[in-house]
Coordinates of C-alpha atoms in Angstrom, one line a residue:
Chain A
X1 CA 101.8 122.6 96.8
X2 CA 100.9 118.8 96.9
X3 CA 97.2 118.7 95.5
X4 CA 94.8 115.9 93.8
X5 CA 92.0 117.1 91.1
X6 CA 89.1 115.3 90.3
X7 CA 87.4 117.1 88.4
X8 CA 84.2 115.7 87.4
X9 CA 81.6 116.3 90.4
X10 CA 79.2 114.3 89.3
X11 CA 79.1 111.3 86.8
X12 CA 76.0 110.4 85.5
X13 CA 75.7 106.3 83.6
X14 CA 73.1 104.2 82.5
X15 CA 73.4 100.4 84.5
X16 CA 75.7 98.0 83.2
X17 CA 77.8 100.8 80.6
X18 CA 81.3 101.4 81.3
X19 CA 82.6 104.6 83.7
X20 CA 85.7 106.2 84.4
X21 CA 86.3 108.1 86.7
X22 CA 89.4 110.9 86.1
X23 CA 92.2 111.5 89.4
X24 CA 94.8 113.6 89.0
X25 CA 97.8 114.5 91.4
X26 CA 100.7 117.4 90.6
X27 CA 103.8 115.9 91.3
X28 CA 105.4 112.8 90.2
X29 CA 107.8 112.7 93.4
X30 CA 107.4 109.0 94.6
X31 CA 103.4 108.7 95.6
X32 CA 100.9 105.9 97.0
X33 CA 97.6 106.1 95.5
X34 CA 94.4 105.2 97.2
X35 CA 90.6 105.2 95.9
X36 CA 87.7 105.2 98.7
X37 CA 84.3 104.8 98.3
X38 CA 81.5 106.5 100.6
X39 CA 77.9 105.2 100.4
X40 CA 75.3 107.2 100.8
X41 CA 75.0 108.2 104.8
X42 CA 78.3 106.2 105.4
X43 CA 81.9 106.5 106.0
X44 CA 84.4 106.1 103.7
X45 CA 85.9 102.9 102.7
X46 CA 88.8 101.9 100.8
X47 CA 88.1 100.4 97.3
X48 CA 92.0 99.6 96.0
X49 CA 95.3 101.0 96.5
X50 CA 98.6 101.3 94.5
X51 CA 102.2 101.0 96.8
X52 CA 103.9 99.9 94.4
X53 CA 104.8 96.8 91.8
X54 CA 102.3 96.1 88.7
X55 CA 100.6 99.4 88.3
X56 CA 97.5 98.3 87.8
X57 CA 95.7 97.5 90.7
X58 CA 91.7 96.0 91.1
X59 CA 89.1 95.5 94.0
X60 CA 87.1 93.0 94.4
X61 CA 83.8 94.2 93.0
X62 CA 84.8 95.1 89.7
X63 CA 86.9 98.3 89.9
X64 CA 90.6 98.9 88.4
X65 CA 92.8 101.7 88.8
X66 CA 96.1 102.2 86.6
X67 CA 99.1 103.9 87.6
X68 CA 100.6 106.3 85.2
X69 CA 103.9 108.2 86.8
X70 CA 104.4 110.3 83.4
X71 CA 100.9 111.5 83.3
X72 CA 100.5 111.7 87.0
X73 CA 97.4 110.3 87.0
X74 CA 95.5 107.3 88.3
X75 CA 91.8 107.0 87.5
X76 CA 89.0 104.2 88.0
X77 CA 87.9 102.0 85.8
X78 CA 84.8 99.9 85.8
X79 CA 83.3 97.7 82.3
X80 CA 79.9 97.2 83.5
X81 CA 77.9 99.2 86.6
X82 CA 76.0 98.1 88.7
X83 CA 73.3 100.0 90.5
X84 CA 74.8 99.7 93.5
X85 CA 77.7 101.8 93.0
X86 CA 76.0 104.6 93.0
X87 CA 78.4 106.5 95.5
X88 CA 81.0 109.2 96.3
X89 CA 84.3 108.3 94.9
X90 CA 87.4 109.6 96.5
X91 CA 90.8 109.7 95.0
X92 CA 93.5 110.5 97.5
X93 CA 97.5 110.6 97.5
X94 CA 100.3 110.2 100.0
X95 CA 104.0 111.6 98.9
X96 CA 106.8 110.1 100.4
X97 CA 108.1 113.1 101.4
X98 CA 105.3 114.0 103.5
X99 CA 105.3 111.7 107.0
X100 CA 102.0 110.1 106.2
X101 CA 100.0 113.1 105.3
X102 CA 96.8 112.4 103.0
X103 CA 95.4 114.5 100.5
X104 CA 92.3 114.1 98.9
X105 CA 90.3 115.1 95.9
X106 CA 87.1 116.8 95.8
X107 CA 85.3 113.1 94.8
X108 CA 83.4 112.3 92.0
X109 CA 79.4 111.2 92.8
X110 CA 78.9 108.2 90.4
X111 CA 74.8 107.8 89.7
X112 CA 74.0 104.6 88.5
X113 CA 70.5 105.2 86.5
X114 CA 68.3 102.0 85.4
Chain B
X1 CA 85.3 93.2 115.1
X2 CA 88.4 96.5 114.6
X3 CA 86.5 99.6 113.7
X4 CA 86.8 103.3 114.6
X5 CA 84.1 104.1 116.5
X6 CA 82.7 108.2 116.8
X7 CA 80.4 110.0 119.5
X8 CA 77.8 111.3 119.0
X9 CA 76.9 110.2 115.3
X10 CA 75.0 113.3 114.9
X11 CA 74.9 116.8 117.1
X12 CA 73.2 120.3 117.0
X13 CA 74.8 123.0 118.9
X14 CA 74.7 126.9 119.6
X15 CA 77.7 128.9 118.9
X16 CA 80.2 129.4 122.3
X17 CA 78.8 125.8 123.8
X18 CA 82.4 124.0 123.9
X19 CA 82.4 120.3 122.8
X20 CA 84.3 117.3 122.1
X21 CA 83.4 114.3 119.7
X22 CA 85.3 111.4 120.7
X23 CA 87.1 108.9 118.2
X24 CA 88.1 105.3 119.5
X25 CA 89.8 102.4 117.7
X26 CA 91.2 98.9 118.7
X27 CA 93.2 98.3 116.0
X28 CA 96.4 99.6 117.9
X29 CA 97.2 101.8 115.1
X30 CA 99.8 104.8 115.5
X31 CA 98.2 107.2 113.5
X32 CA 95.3 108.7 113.9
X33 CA 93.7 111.8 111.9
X34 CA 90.4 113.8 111.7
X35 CA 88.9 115.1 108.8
X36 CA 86.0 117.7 108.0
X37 CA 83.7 117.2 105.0
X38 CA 82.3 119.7 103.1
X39 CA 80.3 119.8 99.4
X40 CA 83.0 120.4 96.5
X41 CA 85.9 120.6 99.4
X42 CA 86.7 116.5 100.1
X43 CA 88.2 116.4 102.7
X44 CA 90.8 118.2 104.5
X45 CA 92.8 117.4 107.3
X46 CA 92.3 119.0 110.5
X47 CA 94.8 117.6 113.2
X48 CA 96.8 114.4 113.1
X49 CA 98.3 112.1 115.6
X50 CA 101.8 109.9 114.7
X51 CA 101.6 108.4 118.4
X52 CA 100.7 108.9 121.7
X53 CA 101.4 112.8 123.1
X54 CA 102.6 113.4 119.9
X55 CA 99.8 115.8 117.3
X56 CA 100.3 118.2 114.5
X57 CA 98.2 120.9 112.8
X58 CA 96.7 119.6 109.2
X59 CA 95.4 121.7 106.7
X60 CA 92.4 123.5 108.6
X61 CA 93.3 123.4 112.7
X62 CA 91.9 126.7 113.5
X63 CA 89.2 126.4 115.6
X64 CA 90.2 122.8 116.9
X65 CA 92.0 121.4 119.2
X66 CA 92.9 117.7 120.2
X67 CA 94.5 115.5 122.7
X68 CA 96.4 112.2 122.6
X69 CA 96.5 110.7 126.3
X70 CA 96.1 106.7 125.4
X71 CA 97.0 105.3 121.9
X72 CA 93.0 104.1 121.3
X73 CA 91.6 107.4 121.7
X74 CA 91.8 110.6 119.9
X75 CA 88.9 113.1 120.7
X76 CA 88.2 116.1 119.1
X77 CA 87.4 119.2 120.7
X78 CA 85.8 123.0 119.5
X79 CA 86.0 125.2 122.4
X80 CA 83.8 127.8 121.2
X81 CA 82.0 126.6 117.5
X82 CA 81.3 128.8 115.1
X83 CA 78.8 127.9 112.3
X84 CA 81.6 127.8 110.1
X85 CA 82.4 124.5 111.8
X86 CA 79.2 122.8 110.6
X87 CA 80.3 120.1 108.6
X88 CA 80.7 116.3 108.5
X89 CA 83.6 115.5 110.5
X90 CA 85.7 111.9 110.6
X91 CA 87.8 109.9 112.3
X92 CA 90.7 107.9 111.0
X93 CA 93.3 105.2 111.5
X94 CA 96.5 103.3 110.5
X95 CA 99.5 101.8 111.2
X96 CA 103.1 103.5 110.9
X97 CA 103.8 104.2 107.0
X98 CA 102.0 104.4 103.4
X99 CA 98.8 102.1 104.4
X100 CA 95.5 102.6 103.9
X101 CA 93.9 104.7 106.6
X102 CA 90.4 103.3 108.3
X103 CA 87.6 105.4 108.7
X104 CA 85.0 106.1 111.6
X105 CA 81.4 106.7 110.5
X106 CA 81.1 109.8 110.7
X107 CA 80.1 113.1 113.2
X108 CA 77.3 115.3 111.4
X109 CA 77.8 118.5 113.2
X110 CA 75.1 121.7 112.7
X111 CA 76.4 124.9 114.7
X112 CA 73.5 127.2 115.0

């Protein structure tokens, strides 16, 4: 079965070191990768997105995500954090195969710490 | 401004008391999803939508049911909760193919 792992729960950092942030899917059948974000008490937003071309993709606050087919993997990158990431990250995957459907992983709570 | 919109943002019910939370968005997107939320779990798919009159079980339908009658709207009923149904429940959008989906803010739901 089609599934996505994150498996850090939580990721603690001190402000402005370096994070990454692990996503792993389990087949490397033609996928689209998506990150989302969910602030505390809020709904989930999208933070970057791989369809296809260069595989490594940014947002506009900072975050990268690279695209690896052989190691089926896509995680989030970020040089310097900021406070206010502090948040719920959510890796998620749609196969080609499967009409639209969207799998996420568990997410990853990034805590920003002064 | 296009945005999913979900009602009621936050509810407390007793088990058997049927009830729907509605999901709206005026984006005219074809697709249409909701999701549960629980700690550890991320979330999983309950019931999805590819158009209008046209839904499909997800991952976790049992217990739910929905209806697609007008593309905008996509509400979600529980005909008889359980408090195995307490959980954070959303709302989501998109246009035909692999886009990004947009996200209502979210339906806190306690089943006592």
């Amino acid at each position: 079965a089609q599934s996505v792992t994150q498996l850090d729960s939580q990721v603690p950092v001190f402000e402005e070191a370096p994070v990454e942030l692990r996503c792993n899917y389990s087949s490397s059948v033609s996928v689209y990768l998506f990150w989302y974000v969910q602030y505390p008490n809020q709904g989930l937003q999208l933070l970057l997105k791989y369809l296809s071309g260069s595989t490594l993709v940014e947002s506009i606050n900072g975050f990268e995500a690279e695209f690896n087919k052989s190691q089926t993997s896509f995680h989030l990158r970020k040089p310097s954090v900021h406070i206010s990431d502090t948040a719920e990250y959510f890796c998620a995957v749609t196969w080609m195969d499967s009409s639209y459907k969207l799998i996420f992983g568990s997410g990853t709570r990034l805590l920003v710490r002064p | 401004e296009a945005q999913v919109t979900q009602n009621p943002r936050y509810l407390i019910t007793v088990t058997g008391k049927k009830l729907t939370v509605t999901c709206s968005q005026n984006m005219n997107h074809e697709y249409m999803s909701w999701y549960r939320q629980d700690p550890g779990l991320g979330l999983r798919q309950i019931y999805y939508s590819m158009n209008v009159e046209v839904t499909d079980k997800g991952d976790v339908p049992e217990g739910y049911k929905v209806s697609r009658k007008e593309k905008r709207n996509f509400p979600l009923i529980l005909e008889s909760p359980s408090p195995n149904q307490t959980s954070l429940y959303f709302c989501a959008s998109k246009n035909s193919g692999p886009y990004e989906q947009y996200f209502g803010p979210g339906t806190r739901l306690t089943v006592t």
